[in-house]
Coordinates of C-alpha atoms and ligand atoms in Angstrom, one line a residue:
Chain D
M830 CA 14.5 19.4 -15.3
T831 CA 15.9 22.5 -16.9
K832 CA 19.2 23.3 -18.5
P833 CA 22.5 22.8 -16.6
Q834 CA 23.3 25.5 -14.1
A835 CA 26.2 27.8 -14.2
I836 CA 27.3 26.8 -10.7
D837 CA 30.9 25.5 -10.4
V838 CA 30.7 21.8 -9.9
N839 CA 33.4 20.4 -7.7
P840 CA 32.7 16.8 -7.0
S841 CA 34.8 15.3 -4.2
F842 CA 37.2 12.9 -5.8
K843 CA 38.0 10.0 -3.6
E844 CA 39.8 6.8 -4.2
N845 CA 36.7 4.9 -5.2
L846 CA 35.2 7.9 -6.9
P847 CA 37.9 9.0 -9.3
K848 CA 37.6 11.9 -11.7
E849 CA 37.6 9.7 -14.8
K850 CA 34.3 8.1 -13.7
F851 CA 32.7 11.5 -13.2
D852 CA 33.9 12.5 -16.6
E853 CA 32.4 9.4 -18.2
L854 CA 29.1 10.2 -16.6
D855 CA 29.3 13.8 -17.7
S856 CA 29.9 12.9 -21.3
F857 CA 27.0 10.5 -21.2
V858 CA 24.7 13.3 -19.9
N859 CA 26.1 15.8 -22.4
N860 CA 25.3 13.4 -25.3
L861 CA 21.7 13.0 -24.3
E862 CA 19.3 14.7 -26.7
T863 CA 17.4 16.1 -23.7
T864 CA 17.8 15.7 -20.0
R865 CA 14.0 16.1 -19.5
S866 CA 12.6 12.8 -18.1
A867 CA 16.1 11.2 -18.3
L868 CA 16.9 11.1 -14.5
I869 CA 16.3 7.4 -14.1
E870 CA 18.3 6.7 -17.2
I871 CA 21.2 8.8 -15.9
L872 CA 21.0 7.1 -12.5
H873 CA 21.2 3.7 -14.2
K874 CA 24.3 4.8 -16.1
A875 CA 25.8 6.2 -12.9
Q876 CA 25.3 3.0 -11.0
K877 CA 26.9 1.1 -13.9
I878 CA 29.9 3.3 -13.7
F879 CA 30.4 3.6 -10.0
G880 CA 28.7 0.4 -8.9
Y881 CA 26.5 2.3 -6.5
L882 CA 25.1 5.8 -5.9
P883 CA 26.8 7.5 -3.0
R884 CA 25.8 11.0 -1.9
D885 CA 28.5 12.7 -3.9
V886 CA 27.4 11.1 -7.1
Q887 CA 23.8 12.0 -6.4
L888 CA 24.7 15.7 -5.7
H889 CA 26.9 15.8 -8.8
I890 CA 23.9 14.6 -10.9
A891 CA 21.6 17.1 -9.2
R892 CA 23.9 20.0 -10.0
K893 CA 24.5 18.9 -13.5
L894 CA 20.8 18.8 -14.2
G895 CA 20.0 21.8 -12.2
I896 CA 17.5 20.1 -9.9
P897 CA 17.5 19.8 -6.1
G898 CA 19.5 17.1 -4.6
A899 CA 16.4 16.0 -2.7
E900 CA 14.7 15.2 -5.9
V901 CA 17.5 12.9 -7.0
F902 CA 17.6 11.3 -3.6
G903 CA 13.8 10.9 -3.7
V904 CA 14.1 8.9 -6.9
V905 CA 17.1 6.9 -5.8
S906 CA 15.4 5.8 -2.6
F907 CA 12.2 5.0 -4.3
Y908 CA 13.5 2.3 -6.6
S909 CA 14.9 -0.9 -5.3
Y910 CA 17.3 -1.3 -8.2
F911 CA 19.4 1.7 -7.0
T912 CA 21.7 1.2 -4.1
T913 CA 23.6 3.8 -2.0
K914 CA 25.9 1.3 -0.5
P915 CA 28.9 -0.2 -2.2
R916 CA 28.4 -3.6 -3.6
G917 CA 30.5 -6.7 -3.2
K918 CA 32.5 -8.0 -6.1
H919 CA 29.7 -10.5 -6.8
T920 CA 26.0 -9.9 -6.3
I921 CA 24.0 -12.9 -5.1
S922 CA 20.4 -12.4 -5.9
V923 CA 17.9 -14.9 -4.5
C924 CA 14.5 -14.8 -6.2
T925 CA 11.7 -14.4 -3.7
G926 CA 8.9 -14.5 -6.3
T927 CA 5.8 -16.6 -5.7
A928 CA 6.8 -19.5 -7.8
C929 CA 10.2 -19.7 -6.0
F930 CA 8.5 -19.3 -2.7
V931 CA 6.2 -22.3 -3.1
K932 CA 9.3 -24.2 -4.1
G933 CA 11.2 -23.2 -0.9
S934 CA 13.2 -20.1 -1.7
D935 CA 12.6 -18.8 1.9
K936 CA 14.8 -21.6 3.1
I937 CA 17.4 -20.9 0.4
I938 CA 17.8 -17.3 1.4
E939 CA 18.0 -18.2 5.1
R940 CA 20.8 -20.6 4.4
V941 CA 22.7 -18.1 2.2
K942 CA 22.4 -15.6 5.0
E943 CA 23.8 -18.0 7.4
K944 CA 26.6 -19.1 5.2
L945 CA 27.7 -15.5 4.4
G946 CA 27.0 -14.1 7.8
I947 CA 25.1 -11.1 6.4
G948 CA 21.5 -10.0 5.8
S949 CA 19.9 -8.8 2.6
N950 CA 21.5 -5.8 1.0
E951 CA 24.6 -6.2 3.1
I952 CA 28.1 -6.9 2.0
T953 CA 30.5 -9.5 3.4
E954 CA 33.5 -8.5 5.3
D955 CA 35.9 -9.5 2.6
G956 CA 34.0 -7.4 0.1
L957 CA 33.3 -10.4 -2.1
F958 CA 29.6 -10.8 -1.9
T959 CA 26.5 -8.7 -1.7
L960 CA 23.2 -10.5 -1.0
K961 CA 20.0 -9.3 -2.5
D962 CA 16.5 -10.7 -2.3
V963 CA 15.0 -9.9 -5.6
R964 CA 11.5 -9.9 -7.0
C965 CA 10.7 -12.4 -9.8
L966 CA 13.5 -12.9 -12.2
G967 CA 11.0 -14.3 -14.7
T968 CA 12.6 -17.7 -14.8
C969 CA 9.9 -19.3 -12.8
G970 CA 10.2 -22.5 -14.8
M971 CA 13.5 -23.2 -12.9
A972 CA 12.3 -22.3 -9.5
P973 CA 13.8 -21.8 -7.0
V974 CA 16.3 -19.6 -8.7
M975 CA 19.3 -17.6 -7.6
M976 CA 21.6 -15.5 -9.7
I977 CA 25.2 -14.7 -9.1
D978 CA 26.1 -11.6 -11.2
D979 CA 24.6 -12.6 -14.5
K980 CA 24.7 -16.3 -14.1
V981 CA 21.4 -18.0 -13.2
F982 CA 21.3 -21.1 -11.0
G983 CA 18.0 -23.0 -11.3
R984 CA 16.4 -25.6 -9.1
V985 CA 18.8 -24.7 -6.3
K986 CA 18.9 -27.1 -3.4
E987 CA 20.2 -26.2 0.1
E988 CA 22.9 -28.8 -0.3
D989 CA 24.2 -27.1 -3.5
L990 CA 24.8 -23.8 -1.9
D991 CA 28.2 -24.5 -0.5
N992 CA 29.5 -25.7 -3.9
I993 CA 28.1 -22.7 -5.7
I994 CA 29.4 -20.1 -3.2
N995 CA 32.8 -21.8 -2.9
S996 CA 33.3 -21.8 -6.6
Y997 CA 33.2 -18.0 -6.5
R998 CA 35.4 -17.9 -3.4
N999 CA 38.0 -20.2 -5.1
K1000 CA 38.2 -17.9 -8.1
E1001 CA 39.8 -15.3 -5.8
L1002 CA 42.5 -17.6 -4.6
Chain C
M68 CA 11.3 -22.3 -20.3
V69 CA 9.2 -25.2 -21.3
E70 CA 6.8 -24.7 -24.2
I71 CA 3.9 -27.1 -24.0
S72 CA 3.0 -27.8 -27.5
N73 CA 0.9 -30.3 -29.4
N74 CA -2.1 -29.9 -27.2
K75 CA -5.4 -29.4 -28.9
K76 CA -6.6 -27.0 -26.2
L77 CA -3.9 -24.5 -27.1
L78 CA -4.3 -21.7 -29.6
R79 CA -1.6 -19.3 -30.3
I80 CA -2.3 -15.7 -31.4
A81 CA -0.2 -13.5 -29.1
L82 CA 2.5 -16.1 -29.1
R83 CA 2.1 -17.0 -32.8
N84 CA 5.8 -16.5 -33.6
C85 CA 7.5 -17.2 -30.3
G86 CA 10.0 -19.9 -30.7
L87 CA 9.4 -20.1 -34.5
L88 CA 11.5 -17.3 -35.7
N89 CA 14.8 -15.6 -34.9
P90 CA 13.8 -12.6 -32.9
E91 CA 17.0 -10.8 -33.9
D92 CA 16.2 -10.9 -37.6
I93 CA 13.5 -8.6 -38.9
F94 CA 13.4 -10.4 -42.2
E95 CA 12.1 -13.6 -40.6
Y96 CA 9.3 -11.7 -39.0
I97 CA 8.5 -10.0 -42.4
A98 CA 8.7 -13.4 -44.1
L99 CA 5.9 -14.6 -41.8
G100 CA 3.7 -11.7 -42.8
G101 CA 5.1 -9.2 -40.3
Y102 CA 4.4 -5.5 -40.9
E103 CA 1.7 -6.4 -43.4
S104 CA -0.9 -5.2 -40.9
L105 CA 0.9 -1.9 -40.4
G106 CA 1.0 -1.4 -44.1
K107 CA -2.7 -2.3 -44.5
A108 CA -3.7 0.0 -41.6
I109 CA -1.8 3.1 -42.7
T110 CA -2.3 2.8 -46.5
Q111 CA -5.8 1.4 -46.8
M112 CA -7.6 2.3 -43.6
T113 CA -8.6 5.5 -41.9
Q114 CA -7.8 6.1 -38.2
D115 CA -11.5 5.5 -37.4
Q116 CA -11.6 2.3 -39.4
V117 CA -8.6 0.9 -37.4
I118 CA -10.3 1.8 -34.1
D119 CA -13.5 0.3 -35.3
E120 CA -11.9 -2.9 -36.3
I121 CA -10.3 -3.3 -32.8
K122 CA -13.6 -2.3 -31.2
K123 CA -15.5 -4.9 -33.2
S124 CA -13.0 -7.6 -32.3
G125 CA -13.9 -7.3 -28.7
L126 CA -10.2 -7.2 -27.6
R127 CA -9.9 -6.3 -23.9
G128 CA -6.7 -5.1 -22.2
R129 CA -4.5 -8.0 -21.1
G130 CA -2.7 -6.0 -18.4
G131 CA -5.3 -7.0 -15.8
G132 CA -8.1 -4.6 -15.9
G133 CA -9.7 -5.9 -19.1
F134 CA -10.7 -2.5 -20.4
P135 CA -11.8 -2.6 -24.1
T136 CA -8.8 -1.6 -26.1
G137 CA -10.7 -0.1 -29.0
L138 CA -12.6 2.1 -26.7
K139 CA -9.3 3.3 -25.0
W140 CA -7.9 4.1 -28.5
E141 CA -11.1 6.0 -29.4
L142 CA -11.0 8.0 -26.2
T143 CA -7.4 9.0 -26.9
K144 CA -8.0 9.9 -30.5
K145 CA -10.9 12.2 -29.5
Q146 CA -8.6 14.3 -27.3
K147 CA -7.6 17.6 -28.9
S148 CA -3.9 18.0 -28.5
Q149 CA -0.9 18.7 -30.8
E150 CA 1.0 15.8 -29.3
K151 CA -0.1 12.4 -28.0
F152 CA 1.7 9.3 -26.8
I153 CA 1.3 5.6 -26.9
I154 CA 3.0 3.6 -24.2
C155 CA 3.7 -0.1 -23.9
N156 CA 3.5 -1.4 -20.4
A157 CA 6.3 -4.0 -20.1
D158 CA 6.8 -3.7 -16.4
E159 CA 5.4 -7.1 -15.6
G160 CA 6.2 -6.9 -11.9
D161 CA 3.7 -9.6 -10.8
P162 CA 5.9 -12.4 -9.3
G163 CA 5.4 -15.7 -11.0
A164 CA 4.4 -14.2 -14.4
F165 CA 6.6 -14.1 -17.4
M166 CA 4.2 -13.9 -20.4
D167 CA 5.2 -10.5 -21.5
R168 CA 8.8 -11.4 -21.2
S169 CA 8.2 -14.4 -23.5
I170 CA 6.6 -12.2 -26.1
L171 CA 9.3 -9.4 -25.9
E172 CA 12.1 -11.9 -26.1
G173 CA 10.5 -14.2 -28.7
D174 CA 8.7 -11.8 -30.9
P175 CA 9.6 -8.1 -30.3
H176 CA 8.5 -6.9 -33.7
S177 CA 4.9 -7.9 -33.0
V178 CA 4.9 -5.3 -30.3
L179 CA 6.6 -2.6 -32.3
E180 CA 4.3 -3.1 -35.2
A181 CA 1.2 -2.9 -33.0
M182 CA 2.4 0.2 -31.3
A183 CA 2.8 1.9 -34.7
I184 CA -0.7 0.8 -35.7
G185 CA -2.0 2.2 -32.4
G186 CA 0.0 5.4 -32.8
Y187 CA -1.6 5.8 -36.2
A188 CA -5.0 5.2 -34.9
I189 CA -4.9 7.6 -32.0
G190 CA -2.7 10.2 -33.7
A191 CA 0.5 9.8 -31.8
R192 CA 3.9 10.3 -33.3
K193 CA 5.9 8.9 -30.4
G194 CA 5.7 5.7 -28.5
L195 CA 7.5 4.6 -25.3
I196 CA 8.1 1.1 -24.0
Y197 CA 8.5 1.0 -20.3
I198 CA 10.5 -2.1 -19.5
R199 CA 11.8 -3.4 -16.2
A200 CA 15.6 -3.4 -15.8
E201 CA 15.4 -7.0 -14.6
Y202 CA 14.8 -8.2 -18.2
P203 CA 18.2 -7.6 -19.8
L204 CA 17.6 -10.0 -22.7
A205 CA 14.3 -8.5 -23.6
I206 CA 15.9 -5.0 -23.5
A207 CA 18.6 -6.2 -25.9
R208 CA 16.2 -7.8 -28.3
L209 CA 14.0 -4.8 -28.3
S210 CA 16.9 -2.5 -29.0
T211 CA 18.0 -4.7 -31.9
A212 CA 14.4 -4.8 -33.2
L213 CA 14.0 -1.0 -33.0
Q214 CA 17.2 -0.5 -34.8
Q215 CA 16.3 -2.9 -37.6
A216 CA 12.8 -1.5 -38.0
G217 CA 14.3 2.0 -38.2
E218 CA 16.9 0.9 -40.9
N219 CA 14.1 -0.7 -43.0
G220 CA 11.9 2.3 -42.9
L221 CA 9.2 0.6 -40.8
L222 CA 9.6 3.1 -38.1
G223 CA 10.7 6.7 -38.5
E224 CA 9.7 9.3 -41.0
N225 CA 7.0 8.7 -43.7
I226 CA 6.4 5.0 -43.1
F227 CA 5.3 3.2 -46.3
G228 CA 5.6 6.4 -48.2
T229 CA 2.6 7.9 -46.3
D230 CA 2.8 11.1 -44.2
F231 CA 2.6 9.0 -41.0
S232 CA 5.8 9.2 -38.9
F233 CA 6.4 7.2 -35.8
D234 CA 9.3 6.6 -33.4
I235 CA 9.6 4.4 -30.3
Y236 CA 11.8 5.0 -27.3
L237 CA 12.8 2.6 -24.5
K238 CA 12.4 3.7 -20.9
Y239 CA 13.8 1.6 -18.1
G240 CA 12.2 0.8 -14.8
A241 CA 14.2 0.4 -11.7
G242 CA 12.5 -2.2 -9.6
A243 CA 9.1 -1.0 -8.3
F244 CA 6.0 -3.1 -8.7
V245 CA 3.7 -0.1 -8.4
C246 CA 5.2 1.3 -11.6
G247 CA 3.0 -1.2 -13.5
E248 CA 0.0 1.0 -12.6
E249 CA -0.5 3.3 -15.5
T250 CA -0.3 6.7 -13.7
A251 CA 2.7 5.6 -11.7
L252 CA 4.3 4.3 -14.9
I253 CA 3.9 7.7 -16.6
N254 CA 5.5 9.4 -13.6
S255 CA 8.4 6.9 -13.8
C256 CA 8.7 7.5 -17.5
E257 CA 9.1 11.2 -16.7
G258 CA 12.1 10.3 -14.5
K259 CA 10.2 10.8 -11.3
R260 CA 9.3 8.7 -8.3
G261 CA 6.8 6.1 -9.6
E262 CA 3.8 7.1 -7.4
P263 CA 0.3 6.8 -8.8
N264 CA -1.9 9.8 -9.3
Y265 CA -5.6 10.2 -8.5
K266 CA -7.8 9.4 -11.5
P267 CA -9.4 11.3 -13.1
P268 CA -7.8 12.8 -15.1
Y269 CA -7.2 9.5 -16.8
P270 CA -4.0 9.1 -18.8
V271 CA -6.0 9.3 -22.0
E272 CA -6.8 12.9 -21.0
E273 CA -3.6 13.9 -19.3
G274 CA -0.7 11.5 -19.3
Y275 CA 2.9 11.8 -20.2
W276 CA 3.9 15.4 -19.6
G277 CA 0.2 16.3 -19.6
Y278 CA -0.4 15.0 -23.1
P279 CA -3.1 12.4 -23.9
T280 CA -1.5 9.0 -23.5
C281 CA -2.7 5.5 -24.2
V282 CA -1.1 2.8 -22.1
N283 CA -1.5 -0.8 -23.2
N284 CA 0.0 -4.1 -22.1
V285 CA 2.5 -6.1 -24.2
E286 CA 0.1 -9.0 -24.8
T287 CA -2.6 -6.6 -25.8
F288 CA -0.3 -5.2 -28.5
A289 CA 0.7 -8.7 -29.6
N290 CA -3.0 -9.4 -30.5
I291 CA -3.3 -6.3 -32.7
A292 CA -1.6 -7.3 -36.0
P293 CA -3.6 -10.5 -36.4
I294 CA -6.8 -8.7 -35.9
I295 CA -6.0 -6.2 -38.6
T296 CA -5.0 -8.9 -41.1
K297 CA -7.5 -11.6 -40.3
G298 CA -10.4 -9.3 -39.4
A299 CA -12.4 -8.5 -36.3
Q300 CA -14.9 -11.2 -37.0
W301 CA -12.3 -14.0 -36.9
F302 CA -11.1 -12.7 -33.5
A303 CA -14.6 -12.2 -32.1
S304 CA -15.4 -15.8 -33.0
L305 CA -12.9 -17.0 -30.4
G306 CA -13.4 -17.1 -26.6
T307 CA -16.5 -16.4 -24.7
E308 CA -19.4 -13.9 -25.1
K309 CA -17.8 -11.1 -23.2
C310 CA -14.1 -12.0 -23.5
K311 CA -12.8 -12.6 -27.0
G312 CA -9.7 -14.2 -28.2
T313 CA -7.1 -16.0 -26.2
K314 CA -5.1 -15.4 -23.0
V315 CA -1.5 -16.3 -22.2
F316 CA -0.8 -17.8 -18.9
A317 CA 2.4 -18.6 -17.1
L318 CA 1.9 -21.9 -15.4
V319 CA 4.2 -22.3 -12.4
G320 CA 4.5 -23.9 -8.9
K321 CA 3.5 -27.4 -8.1
I322 CA 2.7 -28.5 -11.6
K323 CA 4.2 -31.1 -14.0
N324 CA 4.5 -29.0 -17.1
V325 CA 5.8 -25.5 -16.2
G326 CA 5.6 -22.9 -18.9
V327 CA 3.8 -20.4 -20.9
I328 CA 0.5 -21.4 -22.5
E329 CA -2.0 -19.6 -24.6
V330 CA -5.6 -20.8 -24.6
P331 CA -9.0 -19.5 -25.8
M332 CA -10.8 -17.4 -23.2
G333 CA -13.2 -19.5 -21.3
T334 CA -11.1 -22.5 -21.0
T335 CA -11.6 -23.9 -17.5
L336 CA -9.0 -24.1 -14.8
R337 CA -9.4 -27.9 -14.7
E338 CA -8.5 -28.2 -18.3
I339 CA -5.5 -25.9 -17.9
I340 CA -4.2 -27.7 -14.8
Y341 CA -4.8 -31.3 -15.7
D342 CA -5.0 -31.5 -19.5
I343 CA -2.3 -29.0 -20.3
G344 CA -0.3 -28.7 -17.1
G345 CA -0.3 -32.5 -16.6
G346 CA -1.5 -32.3 -13.0
I347 CA 0.4 -32.1 -9.7
P348 CA 3.7 -33.9 -9.5
G349 CA 4.7 -36.4 -6.8
G350 CA 1.2 -37.9 -6.6
R351 CA 0.1 -35.1 -4.2
K352 CA -3.3 -33.5 -4.2
F353 CA -4.2 -30.2 -5.8
K354 CA -5.1 -27.6 -3.2
A355 CA -5.4 -24.2 -4.8
V356 CA -4.4 -21.9 -7.6
Q357 CA -3.5 -18.3 -7.3
T358 CA -4.4 -16.1 -10.3
G359 CA -3.7 -12.5 -10.7
G360 CA -0.6 -12.5 -8.5
P361 CA -0.6 -10.4 -5.4
S362 CA -3.8 -8.6 -6.5
G363 CA -5.7 -11.8 -7.1
G364 CA -7.1 -14.5 -4.9
V365 CA -6.8 -18.2 -4.5
I366 CA -9.2 -20.6 -6.2
G367 CA -9.8 -23.9 -4.6
E368 CA -10.9 -27.3 -5.9
A369 CA -14.6 -26.3 -5.8
N370 CA -14.2 -23.6 -8.4
L371 CA -12.0 -25.5 -10.8
D372 CA -14.7 -25.6 -13.5
T373 CA -14.9 -21.8 -13.7
P374 CA -14.2 -20.6 -17.2
M375 CA -11.2 -18.3 -17.3
D376 CA -12.4 -14.8 -18.2
Y377 CA -12.3 -11.5 -16.5
D378 CA -15.8 -11.5 -15.1
S379 CA -16.0 -15.1 -13.9
L380 CA -12.8 -14.8 -12.0
I381 CA -13.9 -11.6 -10.3
S382 CA -17.2 -13.3 -9.3
I383 CA -15.3 -15.9 -7.4
G384 CA -13.1 -13.4 -5.6
S385 CA -9.9 -13.5 -7.7
M386 CA -9.0 -11.7 -10.9
M387 CA -7.3 -12.4 -14.2
G388 CA -4.4 -10.1 -13.5
S389 CA -1.8 -10.3 -16.2
G390 CA -1.9 -14.1 -16.3
G391 CA 0.4 -15.6 -13.7
M392 CA -1.0 -18.9 -12.4
I393 CA 0.6 -20.4 -9.4
I394 CA -0.4 -23.9 -8.5
M395 CA -0.3 -25.1 -4.9
D396 CA -0.6 -28.6 -3.6
E397 CA -1.7 -30.1 -0.2
T398 CA 1.6 -29.3 1.4
D399 CA 1.2 -25.6 1.1
N400 CA -0.3 -23.6 3.9
M401 CA -2.7 -21.0 2.7
V402 CA -2.2 -18.6 5.7
K403 CA 1.5 -18.5 4.9
I404 CA 0.7 -17.9 1.3
A405 CA -1.5 -15.0 2.2
K406 CA 1.3 -13.7 4.4
F407 CA 3.8 -14.1 1.6
Y408 CA 1.7 -11.9 -0.6
L409 CA 1.1 -9.3 2.1
E410 CA 4.8 -9.1 2.6
F411 CA 5.2 -8.4 -1.0
T412 CA 2.5 -5.7 -1.2
M413 CA 3.7 -4.1 2.1
D414 CA 7.1 -3.8 0.6
E415 CA 5.9 -2.5 -2.7
S416 CA 3.4 -0.1 -1.4
C417 CA 4.7 3.3 -2.5
G418 CA 3.6 5.1 0.7
R419 CA 1.5 7.7 -1.0
C420 CA -1.8 6.9 0.6
T421 CA -2.3 6.0 4.2
P422 CA -4.7 3.0 3.9
C423 CA -2.2 1.1 1.8
R424 CA 1.0 2.3 3.5
I425 CA -0.1 1.5 7.0
G426 CA -3.0 -0.9 6.3
T427 CA -0.8 -3.5 4.5
K428 CA 1.7 -3.3 7.3
R429 CA -0.9 -4.0 10.0
L430 CA -2.4 -6.8 7.9
Y431 CA 1.0 -8.3 7.7
E432 CA 1.6 -8.0 11.4
I433 CA -1.7 -9.7 12.3
L434 CA -0.9 -12.5 9.8
N435 CA 2.5 -12.8 11.4
K436 CA 1.0 -13.0 14.8
I437 CA -1.4 -15.7 13.6
T438 CA 1.2 -17.9 11.9
S439 CA 3.4 -17.7 15.1
R440 CA 0.4 -19.2 16.9
K441 CA -0.1 -16.1 19.1
G442 CA -3.3 -15.0 17.4
T443 CA -6.8 -15.0 18.9
M444 CA -10.2 -15.0 17.3
A445 CA -10.3 -11.3 17.8
D446 CA -7.3 -11.0 15.6
L447 CA -9.1 -12.8 12.8
D448 CA -11.9 -10.4 13.2
A449 CA -9.6 -7.4 13.0
L450 CA -7.8 -9.0 10.0
K451 CA -11.0 -9.2 8.1
Q452 CA -12.2 -5.7 9.0
L453 CA -8.9 -4.2 8.1
A454 CA -8.8 -6.1 4.8
Y455 CA -12.0 -4.4 3.7
M456 CA -10.8 -1.0 4.9
V457 CA -7.6 -1.2 2.8
K458 CA -9.6 -2.4 -0.2
D459 CA -12.1 0.4 0.0
G460 CA -9.8 3.2 1.0
S461 CA -6.7 2.9 -1.2
L462 CA -5.8 5.3 -4.0
C463 CA -4.6 2.9 -6.7
G464 CA -5.1 -0.7 -7.8
L465 CA -2.2 -1.9 -5.6
G466 CA -3.9 -1.1 -2.3
Q467 CA -7.4 -1.8 -3.6
T468 CA -6.4 -5.4 -4.5
A469 CA -3.7 -6.1 -1.9
P470 CA -6.2 -7.7 0.6
N471 CA -7.6 -10.1 -2.0
P472 CA -5.2 -12.9 -1.0
V473 CA -6.3 -12.6 2.6
I474 CA -10.0 -12.3 1.8
S475 CA -10.0 -15.2 -0.5
T476 CA -8.0 -17.5 1.7
M477 CA -10.2 -16.6 4.6
K478 CA -13.2 -17.5 2.5
Y479 CA -12.0 -20.8 1.1
F480 CA -9.5 -22.0 3.8
W481 CA -11.0 -20.8 7.0
D482 CA -10.1 -23.9 8.9
E483 CA -6.4 -23.3 8.2
Y484 CA -6.7 -20.0 9.9
L485 CA -8.5 -21.6 12.8
A486 CA -5.8 -24.2 13.1
F487 CA -3.4 -21.4 14.1
I488 CA -5.6 -19.8 16.7
K489 CA -5.0 -20.6 20.3
D490 CA -8.4 -20.0 21.8
V491 CA -10.3 -22.4 19.6
D492 CA -11.3 -25.8 20.8
H493 CA -11.4 -27.7 17.5
P494 CA -8.5 -26.7 15.4
R495 CA -10.1 -27.9 12.2
G496 CA -13.7 -27.1 13.0
E497 CA -15.6 -24.0 13.8
G498 CA -14.6 -22.1 17.0
R499 CA -16.8 -21.2 19.8
Y500 CA -16.1 -17.6 19.3
T501 CA -19.0 -15.4 18.2
A502 CA -18.5 -12.3 16.1
K503 CA -18.7 -9.0 17.9
N504 CA -18.9 -6.6 15.0
K505 CA -20.9 -6.2 11.9
I506 CA -18.5 -7.8 9.5
G507 CA -18.4 -10.9 11.5
I508 CA -15.8 -13.6 11.2
R509 CA -17.7 -16.6 9.9
S510 CA -17.3 -16.9 6.2
Ligands
FMN1446 C1 -0.3 -2.3 -8.8 C2 -0.6 -2.5 -10.3 C3 0.4 -3.2 -11.1 C4 0.2 -3.3 -12.4 N1 1.2 -3.9 -13.1 C5 1.0 -4.1 -14.5 C6 2.0 -4.7 -15.2 O1 3.0 -5.2 -14.7 N2 1.8 -4.8 -16.6 C7 0.7 -4.4 -17.2 O2 0.6 -4.5 -18.4 N3 -0.3 -3.7 -16.5 C8 -0.2 -3.6 -15.2 N4 -1.1 -3.0 -14.4 C9 -2.3 -2.5 -15.1 C10 -2.1 -1.1 -15.7 O3 -2.4 -0.1 -14.8 C11 -3.0 -0.8 -16.9 O4 -4.3 -1.1 -16.6 C12 -2.6 -1.6 -18.2 O5 -1.3 -1.4 -18.5 C13 -3.5 -1.1 -19.3 O6 -3.2 -1.9 -20.4 P1 -4.3 -2.8 -21.1 O7 -5.5 -1.9 -21.3 O8 -3.7 -3.2 -22.4 O9 -4.6 -3.9 -20.2 C14 -1.0 -2.8 -13.1 C15 -1.9 -2.2 -12.3 C16 -1.7 -2.0 -10.9 C17 -2.8 -1.3 -10.1

């Protein structure tokens, strides 16, 4: 990770990847004390700004840092926190940790999949939900646990799922 | 999170302040004697004295391995280098464990203070905390704590007017279990893929960017300040002969009182499950407890009187791990539990070495075949053989311990495997099949 290169950086601006967002990312990178060992931090920031890490964003970061695009992609694909696909408006995370498993989270996640008609890491047709099965959320006391965006639902029962999901659907109406 | 208090069997050292003080106010921590140890260490003690005190206390790493902390510090100090690092491992990826999280959220300063003491002892000027991104509240509390410690001159240049300067930086994980392994963690801190390296060289020789680096667990650090103030002798008087002090456990699963507990080393599982945990809910029978997460094994009724310490647990085929304890009752099927853990390790295997990358996948496939009732006795044979191959052939602790759930469930719950096998006469008894290879199938 050396200093920025002198190559002209021309990211492809698209509707969902507007220039302002790239500018925001650039100013974050410029304000870092050093870009050495900061790739993961930068990717976290980029995912916060864009919601996901499409190819163009990854290449933009690679050029900005003067490292091969493959290195950036290597890191993005290694960590489960980073996603290269757009996410729905709400992210439903179902905990698949051990404590939740022994309390039946495998059934919860199957039901959620049925109800939304998608698999893990997929997005519903209306773009409202993304489903993720996550590793331990660390709230094992409330197992089984699911999280929608930042809100945690504890001791979830199969019967509750309709209510929970619909409360988010209704917000959109 | 339920805190189970008022029980005589509990003893709080690492959790001493959790729940008692406002973690977002440094002055509450100071009022309870916080940062006194740091002051004592850097103004009254030499580096060697600090290391000696920790060595004499008998403190062993709480991250799972149980390596003596004082020795690790000494080894790092001995390295000749202009720069050294101390890293706090707050990756806690073990599903069903939230001890470190409780400490970071409830008492972040205890970790910062201990890192500074460690930094002084080994000669590091910089510390890193590697924390998983799934713990936003812990990240927020740590950031606040870092800022307050900086503002009050407890971190930064010339702490307590001495020429010791120390700073701590946060590094975020991004969801990879293997990053808890220290060499993988260092790679991840450097912004790379979190794959483990071959050891040696150990991190104490060549770690972060090639500099000597000491990696310790959150709970290990939380024990440091009391040892410095109260003395090694006090700490060494607690626990068992080889394992001193206390251990924090997260009690979850089929148990009445779910929560974080801290007990002296050597407390038996029976005391933990029945006297502290309150037993199994719903009038059901206890079946097994999994310690050490995906790297540990199951412990059945017969071994409930085993004292909890590193060596006893290893001798019965499990391990201490970081302290997650998952209780299972008679309704849980142990083969499915083993499969669950294999699914986890298969998913989290980083792919760097072949035994782990392919072995865990094959183990999972065989288990899947068995649980769908298509397995034969030959599959059980292959399962066992492969389990030992993965254990012996893998590069890092992840692969070396991944087969433990399989091996231990085969050992203690053999008839549950047989119950799935189609070519066995008596589902609950011994099959007619005789082993064809050396390893054999009978446990
Ligand atoms: C696959 C794997 C995962 C690990 N995860 C953690 C972890 O989440 N937290 C931790 O403190 N140590 C973890 N460790 C242990 C570390 O490698 C290391 O031994 C520990 O951080 C050293 O600290 P200690 O001496 O204070 O125990 C893990 C090891 C392996 C092999």
